[in-house]
XYZ file of C-alpha atoms in Angstrom:
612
model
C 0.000 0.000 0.000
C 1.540 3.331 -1.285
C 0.399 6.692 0.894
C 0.269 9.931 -1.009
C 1.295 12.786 1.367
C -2.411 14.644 1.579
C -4.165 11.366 2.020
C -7.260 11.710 4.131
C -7.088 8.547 5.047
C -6.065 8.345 9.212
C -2.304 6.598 9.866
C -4.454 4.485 12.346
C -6.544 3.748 9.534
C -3.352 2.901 6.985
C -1.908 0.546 9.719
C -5.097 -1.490 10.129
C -5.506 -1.615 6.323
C -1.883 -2.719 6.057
C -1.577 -5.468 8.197
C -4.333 -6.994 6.357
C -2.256 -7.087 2.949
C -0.223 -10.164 2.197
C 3.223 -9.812 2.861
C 5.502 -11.386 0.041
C 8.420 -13.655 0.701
C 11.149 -11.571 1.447
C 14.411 -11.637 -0.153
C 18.006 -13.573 1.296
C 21.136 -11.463 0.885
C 24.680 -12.932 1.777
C 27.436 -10.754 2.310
C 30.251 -11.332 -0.196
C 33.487 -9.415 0.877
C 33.977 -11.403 4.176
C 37.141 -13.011 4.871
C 37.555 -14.541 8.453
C 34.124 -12.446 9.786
C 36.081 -9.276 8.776
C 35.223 -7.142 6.074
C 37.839 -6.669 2.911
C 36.421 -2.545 2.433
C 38.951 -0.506 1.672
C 42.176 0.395 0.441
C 45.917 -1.122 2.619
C 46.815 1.922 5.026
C 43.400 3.429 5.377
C 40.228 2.765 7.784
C 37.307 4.055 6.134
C 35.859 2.546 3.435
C 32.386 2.898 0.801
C 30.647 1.187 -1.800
C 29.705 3.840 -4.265
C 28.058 2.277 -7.411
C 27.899 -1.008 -9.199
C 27.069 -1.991 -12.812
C 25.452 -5.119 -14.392
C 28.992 -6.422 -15.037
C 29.376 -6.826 -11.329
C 32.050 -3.756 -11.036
C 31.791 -1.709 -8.429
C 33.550 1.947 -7.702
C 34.505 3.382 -4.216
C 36.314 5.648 -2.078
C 38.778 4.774 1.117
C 39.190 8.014 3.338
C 41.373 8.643 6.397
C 45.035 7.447 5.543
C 46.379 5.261 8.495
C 48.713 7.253 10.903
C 52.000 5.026 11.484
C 53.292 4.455 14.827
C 56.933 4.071 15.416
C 58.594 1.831 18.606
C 61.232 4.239 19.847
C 62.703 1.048 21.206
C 63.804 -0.842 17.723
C 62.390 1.822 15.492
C 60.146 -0.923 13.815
C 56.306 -0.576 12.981
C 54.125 -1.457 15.079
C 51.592 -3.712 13.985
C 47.908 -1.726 14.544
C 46.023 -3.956 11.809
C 44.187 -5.634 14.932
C 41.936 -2.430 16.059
C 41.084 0.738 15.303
C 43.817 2.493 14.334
C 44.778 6.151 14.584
C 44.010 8.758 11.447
C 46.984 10.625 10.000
C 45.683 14.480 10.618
C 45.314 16.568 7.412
C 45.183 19.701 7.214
C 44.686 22.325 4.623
C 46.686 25.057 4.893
C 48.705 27.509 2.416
C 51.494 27.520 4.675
C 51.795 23.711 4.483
C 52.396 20.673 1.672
C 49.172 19.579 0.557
C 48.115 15.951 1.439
C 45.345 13.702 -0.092
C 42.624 12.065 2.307
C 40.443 10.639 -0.441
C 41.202 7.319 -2.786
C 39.763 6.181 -5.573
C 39.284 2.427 -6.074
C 37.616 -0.981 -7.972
C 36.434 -4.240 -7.207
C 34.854 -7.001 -9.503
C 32.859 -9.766 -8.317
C 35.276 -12.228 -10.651
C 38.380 -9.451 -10.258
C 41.920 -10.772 -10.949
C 43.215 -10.150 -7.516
C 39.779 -12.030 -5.417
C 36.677 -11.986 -5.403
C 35.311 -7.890 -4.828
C 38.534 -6.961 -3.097
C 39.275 -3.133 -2.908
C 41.747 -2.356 -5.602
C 43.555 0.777 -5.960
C 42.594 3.103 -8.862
C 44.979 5.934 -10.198
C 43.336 9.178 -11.311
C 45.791 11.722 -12.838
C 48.620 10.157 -10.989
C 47.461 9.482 -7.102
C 49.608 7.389 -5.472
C 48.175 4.136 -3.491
C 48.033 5.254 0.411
C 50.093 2.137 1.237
C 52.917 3.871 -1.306
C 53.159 7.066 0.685
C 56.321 7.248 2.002
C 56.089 10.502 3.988
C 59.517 11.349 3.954
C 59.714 10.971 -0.030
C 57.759 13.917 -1.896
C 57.788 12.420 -4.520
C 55.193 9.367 -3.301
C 53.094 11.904 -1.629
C 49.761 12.229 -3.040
C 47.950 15.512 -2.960
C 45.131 14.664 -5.366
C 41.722 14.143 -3.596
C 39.844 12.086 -5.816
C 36.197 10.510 -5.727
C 33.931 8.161 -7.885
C 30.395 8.366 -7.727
C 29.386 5.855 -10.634
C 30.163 3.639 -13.581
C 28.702 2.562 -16.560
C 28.415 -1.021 -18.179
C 31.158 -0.150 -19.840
C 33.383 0.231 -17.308
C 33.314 4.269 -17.781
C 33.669 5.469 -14.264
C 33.184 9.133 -13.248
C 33.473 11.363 -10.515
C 35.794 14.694 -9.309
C 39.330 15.193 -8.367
C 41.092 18.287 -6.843
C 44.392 19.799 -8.395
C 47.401 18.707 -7.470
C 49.511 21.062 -5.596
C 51.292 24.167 -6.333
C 54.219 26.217 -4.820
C 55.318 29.368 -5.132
C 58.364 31.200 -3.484
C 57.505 32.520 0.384
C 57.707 36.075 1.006
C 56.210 36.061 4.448
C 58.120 36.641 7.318
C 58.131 33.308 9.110
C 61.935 31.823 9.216
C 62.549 28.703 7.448
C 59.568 28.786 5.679
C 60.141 28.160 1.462
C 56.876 27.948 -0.110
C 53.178 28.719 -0.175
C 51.224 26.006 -1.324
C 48.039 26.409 -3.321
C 45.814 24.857 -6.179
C 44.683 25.788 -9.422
C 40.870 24.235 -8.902
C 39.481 22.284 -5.575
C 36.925 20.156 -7.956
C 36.926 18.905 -11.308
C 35.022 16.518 -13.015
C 36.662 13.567 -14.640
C 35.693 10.469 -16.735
C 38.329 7.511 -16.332
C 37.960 4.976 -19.315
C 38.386 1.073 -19.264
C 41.768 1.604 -20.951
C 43.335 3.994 -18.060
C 42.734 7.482 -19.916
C 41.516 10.373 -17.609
C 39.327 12.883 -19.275
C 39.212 16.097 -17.140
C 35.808 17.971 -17.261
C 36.051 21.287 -16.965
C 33.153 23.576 -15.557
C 32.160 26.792 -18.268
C 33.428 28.907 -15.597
C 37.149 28.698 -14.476
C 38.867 32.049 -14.929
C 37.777 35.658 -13.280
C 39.505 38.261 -15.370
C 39.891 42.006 -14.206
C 41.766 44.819 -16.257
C 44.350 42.917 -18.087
C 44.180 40.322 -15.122
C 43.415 36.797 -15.237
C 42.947 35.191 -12.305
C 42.740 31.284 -12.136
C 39.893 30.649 -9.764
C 39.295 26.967 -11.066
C 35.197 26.874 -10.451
C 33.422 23.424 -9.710
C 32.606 20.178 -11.461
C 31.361 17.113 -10.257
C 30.476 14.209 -12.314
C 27.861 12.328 -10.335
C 26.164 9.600 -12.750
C 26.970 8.071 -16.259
C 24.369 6.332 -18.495
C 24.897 3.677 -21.047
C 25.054 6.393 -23.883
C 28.050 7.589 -22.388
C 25.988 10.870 -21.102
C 27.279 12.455 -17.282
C 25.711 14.193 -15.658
C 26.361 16.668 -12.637
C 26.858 20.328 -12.307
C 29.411 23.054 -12.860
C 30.121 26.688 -11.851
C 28.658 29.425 -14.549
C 29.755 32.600 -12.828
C 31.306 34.089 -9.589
C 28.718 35.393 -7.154
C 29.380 39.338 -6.586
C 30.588 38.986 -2.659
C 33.237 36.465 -4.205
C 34.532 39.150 -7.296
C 35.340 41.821 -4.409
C 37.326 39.509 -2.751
C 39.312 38.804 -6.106
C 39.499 42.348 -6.608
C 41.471 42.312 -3.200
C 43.987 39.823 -3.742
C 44.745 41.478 -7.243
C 45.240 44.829 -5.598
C 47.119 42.923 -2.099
C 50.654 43.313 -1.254
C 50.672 40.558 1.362
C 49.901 36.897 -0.871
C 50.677 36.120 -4.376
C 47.460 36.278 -6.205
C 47.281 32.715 -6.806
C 48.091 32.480 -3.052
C 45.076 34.824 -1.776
C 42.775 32.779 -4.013
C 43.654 29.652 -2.469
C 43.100 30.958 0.948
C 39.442 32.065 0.259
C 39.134 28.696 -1.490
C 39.619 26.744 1.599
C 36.915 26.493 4.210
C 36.990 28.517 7.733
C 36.699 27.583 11.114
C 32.881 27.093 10.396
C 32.969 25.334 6.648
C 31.741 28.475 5.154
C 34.122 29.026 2.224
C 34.661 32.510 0.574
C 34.401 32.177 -3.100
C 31.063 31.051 -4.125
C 29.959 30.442 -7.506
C 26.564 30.621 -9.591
C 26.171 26.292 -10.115
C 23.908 25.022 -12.568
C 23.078 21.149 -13.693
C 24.922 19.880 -16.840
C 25.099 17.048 -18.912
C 28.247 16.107 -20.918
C 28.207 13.602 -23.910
C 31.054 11.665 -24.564
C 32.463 10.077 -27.419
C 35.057 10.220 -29.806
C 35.884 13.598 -30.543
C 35.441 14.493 -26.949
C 32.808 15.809 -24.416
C 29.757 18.114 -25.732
C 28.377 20.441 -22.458
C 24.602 20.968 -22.224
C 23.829 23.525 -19.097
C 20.278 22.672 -18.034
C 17.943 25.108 -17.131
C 17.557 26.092 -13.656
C 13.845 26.185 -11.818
C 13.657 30.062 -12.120
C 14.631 33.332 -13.908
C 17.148 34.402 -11.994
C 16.772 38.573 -11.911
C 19.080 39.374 -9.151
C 22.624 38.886 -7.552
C 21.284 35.611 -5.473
C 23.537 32.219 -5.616
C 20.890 29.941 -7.302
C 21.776 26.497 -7.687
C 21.202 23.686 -9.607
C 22.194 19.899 -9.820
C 22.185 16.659 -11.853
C 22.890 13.820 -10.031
C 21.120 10.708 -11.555
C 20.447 9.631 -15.458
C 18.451 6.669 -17.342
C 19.575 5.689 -20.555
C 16.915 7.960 -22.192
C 18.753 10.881 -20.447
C 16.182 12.086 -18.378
C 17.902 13.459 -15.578
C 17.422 13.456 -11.472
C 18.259 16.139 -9.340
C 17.437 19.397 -7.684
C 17.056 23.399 -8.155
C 16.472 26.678 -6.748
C 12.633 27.159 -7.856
C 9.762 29.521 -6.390
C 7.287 27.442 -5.654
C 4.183 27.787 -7.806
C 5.815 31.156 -9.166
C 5.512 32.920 -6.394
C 8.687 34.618 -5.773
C 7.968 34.687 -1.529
C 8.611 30.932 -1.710
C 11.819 30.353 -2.926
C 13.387 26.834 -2.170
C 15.463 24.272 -3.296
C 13.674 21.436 -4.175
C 13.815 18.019 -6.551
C 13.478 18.249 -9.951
C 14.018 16.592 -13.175
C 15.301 17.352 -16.418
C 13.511 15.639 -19.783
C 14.477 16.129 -23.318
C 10.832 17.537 -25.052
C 10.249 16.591 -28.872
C 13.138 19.207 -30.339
C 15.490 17.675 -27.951
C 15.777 20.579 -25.566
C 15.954 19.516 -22.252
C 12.931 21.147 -20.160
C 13.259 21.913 -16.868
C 10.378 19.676 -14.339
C 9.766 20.413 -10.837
C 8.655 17.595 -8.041
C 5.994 19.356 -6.625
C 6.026 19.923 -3.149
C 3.467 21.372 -0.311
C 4.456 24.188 2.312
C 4.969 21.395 4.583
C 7.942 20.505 3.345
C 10.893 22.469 3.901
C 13.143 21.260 0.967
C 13.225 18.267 -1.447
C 15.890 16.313 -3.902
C 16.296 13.769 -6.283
C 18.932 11.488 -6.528
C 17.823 9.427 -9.483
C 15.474 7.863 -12.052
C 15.131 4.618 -13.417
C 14.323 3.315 -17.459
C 10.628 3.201 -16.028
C 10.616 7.253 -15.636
C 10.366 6.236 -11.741
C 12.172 9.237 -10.004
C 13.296 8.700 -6.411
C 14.222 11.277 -4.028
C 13.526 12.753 -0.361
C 11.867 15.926 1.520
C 12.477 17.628 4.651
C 9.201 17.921 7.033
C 9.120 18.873 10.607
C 7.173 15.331 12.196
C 6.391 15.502 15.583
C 8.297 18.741 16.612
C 11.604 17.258 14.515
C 13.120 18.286 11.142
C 13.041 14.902 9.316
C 13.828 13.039 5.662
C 11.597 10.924 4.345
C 11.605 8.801 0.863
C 9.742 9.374 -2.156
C 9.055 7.916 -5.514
C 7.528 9.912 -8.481
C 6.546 8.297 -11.662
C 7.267 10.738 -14.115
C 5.386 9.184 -17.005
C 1.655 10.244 -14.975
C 0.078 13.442 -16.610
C 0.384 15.355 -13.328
C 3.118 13.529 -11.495
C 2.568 13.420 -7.454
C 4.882 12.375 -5.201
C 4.059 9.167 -2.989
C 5.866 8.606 0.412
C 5.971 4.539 1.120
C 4.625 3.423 3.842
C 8.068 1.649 6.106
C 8.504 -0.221 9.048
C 5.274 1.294 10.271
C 2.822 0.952 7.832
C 2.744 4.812 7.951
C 4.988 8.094 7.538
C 6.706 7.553 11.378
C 9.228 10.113 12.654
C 12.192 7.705 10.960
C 14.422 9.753 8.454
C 14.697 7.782 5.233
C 16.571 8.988 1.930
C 17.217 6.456 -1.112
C 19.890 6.299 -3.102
C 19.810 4.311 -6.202
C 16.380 2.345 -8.178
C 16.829 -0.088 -10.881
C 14.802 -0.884 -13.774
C 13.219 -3.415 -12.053
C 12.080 -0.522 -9.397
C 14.327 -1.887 -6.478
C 14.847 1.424 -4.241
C 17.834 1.452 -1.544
C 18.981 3.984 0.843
C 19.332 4.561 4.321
C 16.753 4.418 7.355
C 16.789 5.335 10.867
C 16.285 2.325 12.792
C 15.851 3.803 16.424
C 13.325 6.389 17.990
C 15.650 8.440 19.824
C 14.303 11.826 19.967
C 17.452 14.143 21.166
C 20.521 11.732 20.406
C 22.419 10.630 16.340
C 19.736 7.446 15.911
C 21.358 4.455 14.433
C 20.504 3.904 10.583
C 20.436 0.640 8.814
C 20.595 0.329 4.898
C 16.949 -0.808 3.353
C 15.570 -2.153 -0.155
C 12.344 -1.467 -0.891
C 10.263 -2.924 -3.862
C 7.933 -0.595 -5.709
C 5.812 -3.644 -7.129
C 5.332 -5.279 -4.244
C 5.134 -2.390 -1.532
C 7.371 -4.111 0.438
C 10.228 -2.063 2.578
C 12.759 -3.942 4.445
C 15.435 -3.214 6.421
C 18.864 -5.122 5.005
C 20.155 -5.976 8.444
C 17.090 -8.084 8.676
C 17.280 -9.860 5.186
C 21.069 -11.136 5.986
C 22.046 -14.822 6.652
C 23.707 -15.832 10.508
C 27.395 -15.843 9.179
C 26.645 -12.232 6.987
C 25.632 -10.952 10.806
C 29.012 -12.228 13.032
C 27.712 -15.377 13.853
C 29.171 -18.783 13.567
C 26.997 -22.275 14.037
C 28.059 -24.086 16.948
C 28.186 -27.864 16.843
C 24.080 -27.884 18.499
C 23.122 -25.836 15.897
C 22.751 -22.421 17.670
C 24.313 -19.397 16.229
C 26.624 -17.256 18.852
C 28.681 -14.069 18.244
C 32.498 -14.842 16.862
C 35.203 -14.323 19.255
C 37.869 -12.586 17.856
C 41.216 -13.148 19.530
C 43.491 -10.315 19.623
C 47.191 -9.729 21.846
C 47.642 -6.784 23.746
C 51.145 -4.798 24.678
C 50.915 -6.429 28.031
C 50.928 -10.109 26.188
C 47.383 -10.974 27.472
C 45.014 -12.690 25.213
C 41.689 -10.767 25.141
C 38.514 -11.812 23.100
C 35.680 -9.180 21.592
C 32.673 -10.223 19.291
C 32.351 -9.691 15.694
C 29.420 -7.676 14.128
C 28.739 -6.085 11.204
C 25.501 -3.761 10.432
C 24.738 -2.602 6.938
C 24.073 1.179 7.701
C 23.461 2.428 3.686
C 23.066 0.938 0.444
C 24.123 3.049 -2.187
C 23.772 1.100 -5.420
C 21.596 -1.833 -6.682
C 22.230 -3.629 -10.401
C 19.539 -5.607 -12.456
C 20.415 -9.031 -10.547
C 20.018 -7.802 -7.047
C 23.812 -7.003 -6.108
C 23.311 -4.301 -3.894
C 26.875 -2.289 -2.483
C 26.929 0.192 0.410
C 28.743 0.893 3.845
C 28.481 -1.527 6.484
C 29.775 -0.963 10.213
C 32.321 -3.350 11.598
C 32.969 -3.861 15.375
C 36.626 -3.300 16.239
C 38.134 -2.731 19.261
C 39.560 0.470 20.664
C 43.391 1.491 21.765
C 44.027 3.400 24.231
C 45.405 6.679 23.812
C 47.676 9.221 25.791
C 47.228 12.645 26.676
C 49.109 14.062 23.672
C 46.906 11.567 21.847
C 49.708 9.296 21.040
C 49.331 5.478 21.359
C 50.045 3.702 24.460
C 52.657 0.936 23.717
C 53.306 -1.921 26.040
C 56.019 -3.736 27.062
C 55.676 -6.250 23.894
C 56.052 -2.976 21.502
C 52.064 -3.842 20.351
C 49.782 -0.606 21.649
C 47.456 -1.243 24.619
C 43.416 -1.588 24.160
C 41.021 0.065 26.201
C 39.226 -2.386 28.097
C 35.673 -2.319 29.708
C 34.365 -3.738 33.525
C 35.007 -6.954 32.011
C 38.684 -6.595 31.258
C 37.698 -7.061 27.607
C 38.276 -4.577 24.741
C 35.548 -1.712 23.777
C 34.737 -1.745 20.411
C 33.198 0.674 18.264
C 32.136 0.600 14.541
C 34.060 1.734 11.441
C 32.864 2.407 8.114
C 33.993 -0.252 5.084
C 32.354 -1.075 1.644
C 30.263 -4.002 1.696
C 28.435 -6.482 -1.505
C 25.398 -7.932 -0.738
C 24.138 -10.126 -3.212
C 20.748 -12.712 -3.309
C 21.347 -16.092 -1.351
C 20.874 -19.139 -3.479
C 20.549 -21.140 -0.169
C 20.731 -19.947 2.989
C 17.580 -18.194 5.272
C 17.531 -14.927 6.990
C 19.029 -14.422 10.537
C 16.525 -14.513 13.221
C 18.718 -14.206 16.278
C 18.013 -11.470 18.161
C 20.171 -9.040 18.543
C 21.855 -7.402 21.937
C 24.436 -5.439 22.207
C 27.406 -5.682 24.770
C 27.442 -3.465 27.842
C 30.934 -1.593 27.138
C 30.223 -1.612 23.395
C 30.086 2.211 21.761
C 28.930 3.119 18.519
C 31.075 4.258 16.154
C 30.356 7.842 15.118
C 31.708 8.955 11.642
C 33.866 12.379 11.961
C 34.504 14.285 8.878
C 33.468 12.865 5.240
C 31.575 9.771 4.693
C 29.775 7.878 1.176
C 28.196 10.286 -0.985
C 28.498 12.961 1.337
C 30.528 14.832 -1.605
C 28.479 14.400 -4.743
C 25.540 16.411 -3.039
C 27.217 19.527 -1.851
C 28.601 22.302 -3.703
C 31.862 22.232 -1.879
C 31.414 25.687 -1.654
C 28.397 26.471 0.370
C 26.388 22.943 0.856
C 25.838 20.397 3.536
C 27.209 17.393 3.176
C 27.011 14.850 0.346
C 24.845 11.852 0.857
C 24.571 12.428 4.817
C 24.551 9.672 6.871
């Protein structure tokens, strides 16, 4: 049962009518990137890992984040081995005082791949170097190319954005021993890689501010979010500077104190807060490519812009016809008191000019977006709604094809519209939706969010975790048949042997193929170390770092972020232990990026991409 938002129809009502519909046999999904009830996602030498996209060839894109920070034994001056827990994150910072270091990594993974079966392999983009290659006292292996991908085609086309790499110019400050400032030429680009290694930079129609006789480099911002089977990207792309930004060009053109290229950089770069101080006009684009190179086509955005406002607009899904799935600034039924930024589509009318389409939304909602559309014309996307006193996301599905498209909210775990954020991510042509739901009710504290599928033809929503065999979970059969938690053995620096239990919790799917094969971010139990004041490892006498135990004289764990493939069990039944958690256990909570938390933002002015 599907409710549309202005339904008269009572939730009480919808639940009674619900629980009287027959409920299909649900799906069996085995986890394939387990080896030894730990998860193979993401690149050697960093701990965060996510499952972007995956095509019908079973290849799959994603990005490892947070570059391993290597402890050194003052004793022997060997490595000490922190593969066991959590370990520390090498700090980056950005600064134009400072080299420039990468935190980002591109890789692949095939279900029949060379190396094993879905294993994270590294993926150059205009010459990265692997994290596990980074030799920090070698410039020369030092990466300080951020790069992303957000999606790949069937024929192994993969796209996404990449920063510049660094620059230097001679210092003229005052600070002794100081040589260089460090800067970029642009802080996102859009790139296509192809199957045979070439990179194909795509550059926005805005990259250069020019005063006087004065060209200033500013770079502007591309991101290349999806790719079709026609070889069409889409995503967006800076069209002009907004006015605040152009007076603060005009200042480091007239400054004595940076090089020009300098004073850009440092506007370019966030502040204390995020807010960054060059800011661009953005508008959704679509680029075809094929032999001769890549065509632009700047879609319209949801308004007539008549003033100095930063409108926006973005591209970030496209079927095979084209049609694209995204969002824009728009005043709401024309009026030009109710400006927001809302989902929207983009369809090719019978000239082949693409036409700008807005998901129609009610004052309740505050804001809306779409992240994609299927062969079907089946759009899927999210709004914003205060429910019950708290600013929520919930998932919708428009089908485009209807004569006066309206947006239908499923019903979830409730059989209603409950107070649980949901956003999807990905629907294939078989109209198989996943995303993310909250799967707790807290009403003040970060709720815990597990990764859900949910069939259009069968109006069935279920929640991954749920769908998983016993062994996909942490479990292992013992010899009476009953499934308990694995203990994982680990050494400490004292030499004791200490035990903690293996979980893993699928908290978003991102991306789900015609057979099923869904990829995502799953949550992994590991256990903690303990840390110092200066927040240096605490090394024991056996040179291994000491773990921070609970009551029990047992490690803490927490959860960390790695890709995970989930694909359709041939055999096995879903898990129906239920679950507890361990007193001493804490849940892991994600600082800085995480998946597709980039493709959605303008990294100039937007919250974060794909929030989790």
């Amino acid at each position: 049962m599907k409710l549309k938002f202005n339904s008269a129809l009572s939730l009480v009502a919808v639940g009674v009518v619900s629980a009287l519909q027959t409920v299909s046999a649900a799906p069996v999904y085995e986890i394939q990137n387990i080896e030894d009830y730990d998860l193979n996602g993401t690149l050697a030498s960093t701990i965060n890992g996510y499952g972007m996209f995956v095509n019908q060839q079973n290849q799959l894109v994603g990005i490892s984040q947070g570059k391993k920070k290597l402890e050194v034994n003052d004793d022997d001056n060997s490595i000490i081995d922190i593969e066991d827990g959590i370990s520390p994150e090498q700090l980056v910072t950005y600064s134009i005082n400072a080299p420039i270091e990468a935190n980002n990594f591109t890789f692949i993974a095939e279900g029949n791949g060379a190396t094993g079966s879905w294993l994270p392999i590294f993926d150059s983009v205009f010459g990265t170097t692997a994290p596990e290659d980074t030799v920090e006292d070698n410039p020369e292996t030092v990466n300080s190319i951020n790069a992303s991908y957000y999606g790949i085609n069937n024929a192994d086309l993969r796209v996404g954005s990449y920063t510049g790499p660094e620059q230097k110019v001679a210092y003229t400050g005052e600070t002794a021993g100081q040589e260089y400032w460090y800067y970029r030429e642009f802080e996102e680009r859009a790139f296509v890689k192809k199957a045979d290694g070439t990179d194909i930079a795509i550059a926005p129609p805005y990259t250069t501010y020019t005063k006087d006789d004065t060209d200033v480099v500013v770079g502007g911002v591309s991101v290349a979010a999806a790719i079709n089977d026609n070889n069409q990207v889409t995503g967006y792309g800076s069209t002009a500077l907004a006015n605040s930004s152009i007076e603060r060009l005009n200042a480091c053109i007239t400054g004595e104190v940076y090089p020009v290229d300098v004073c850009v950089q440092l506007n370019q770069y966030p502040d204390a807060s995020g807010f960054r101080r060059i800011l661009y006009q953005t508008r959704a684009m679509v680029w075809q490519l094929d032999d001769s190179g890549v065509t632009p086509t700047e879609l319209p955005l949801g308004l007539t812009s008549t003033s100095d406002v930063v409108f926006t607009a973005q591209g970030l899904g496209i079927n095979n016809d084209g049609t694209v799935a995204g969002r824009s600034h728009v005043y709401r039924n024309n009026d030009t008191d109710k400006l927001a930024f809302d989902a929207a589509y983009w369809k090719k009318d019978s000239n082949g000019t693409y036409q700008y389409h807005w998901v129609k939304m009610t004052d309740d909602q505050l804001s809306s977006i779409a992240y994609d559309i299927n062969d079907n014309g089946i759009l899927v996307g999210s709004y914003k709604q205060y429910i019950e006193g708290y600013s929520r996301d919930k998932f919708f599905y428009v089908d485009t094809n209807q004569a006066s498209p309206t947006f239908v909210t499923p019903n979830d775990f409730y059989q209603g519209i409950s107070d649980r954020s949901s956003r999807p991510r990905d629907i294939n042509n078989k109209d198989q939706v996943v995303g993310y739901i909250e799967a707790t009710s807290e009403k003040e504290k970060p709720r815990l969010k597990s990764g859900f599928l949910f069939d259009k033809n069968s109006d069935e929503f279920y929640d991954l975790n749920e769908l998983l065999v016993c062994e996909s979970k942490g479990y292992t059969q013992e010899g009476n048949g009953d499934w308990t938690r694995n203990k994982v053995e680990v050494t400490d620096g004292n030499g004791d042997v200490l035990f903690y239990e293996s979980e893993i919790r699928i908290v978003e799917a991102n991306s789900i193929n015609e057979d099923g094969t869904i990829v995502g971010t799953a949550f992994i139990r590991k256990p903690s170390y303990q840390f110092d004041s200066n927040g240096d490892l605490v090394i024991g006498d056996n040179g291994k770092p000491l773990f921070l135990l609970n009551a029990d004289g047992q490690p803490v764990t927490a959860f960390i972020p790695r890709m995970v493939v989930m694909q359709p069990s041939n055999s096995g039944t879903a898990c129906t232990v239920k679950e507890s958690d361990n007193s001493g256990n804490a849940n892991y909570e994600r600082k800085g990026g995480a998946s597709l938390i980039w493709l959605l933002t303008l990294p100039l002015l937007w919250f974060r991409r794909r929030k989790v």
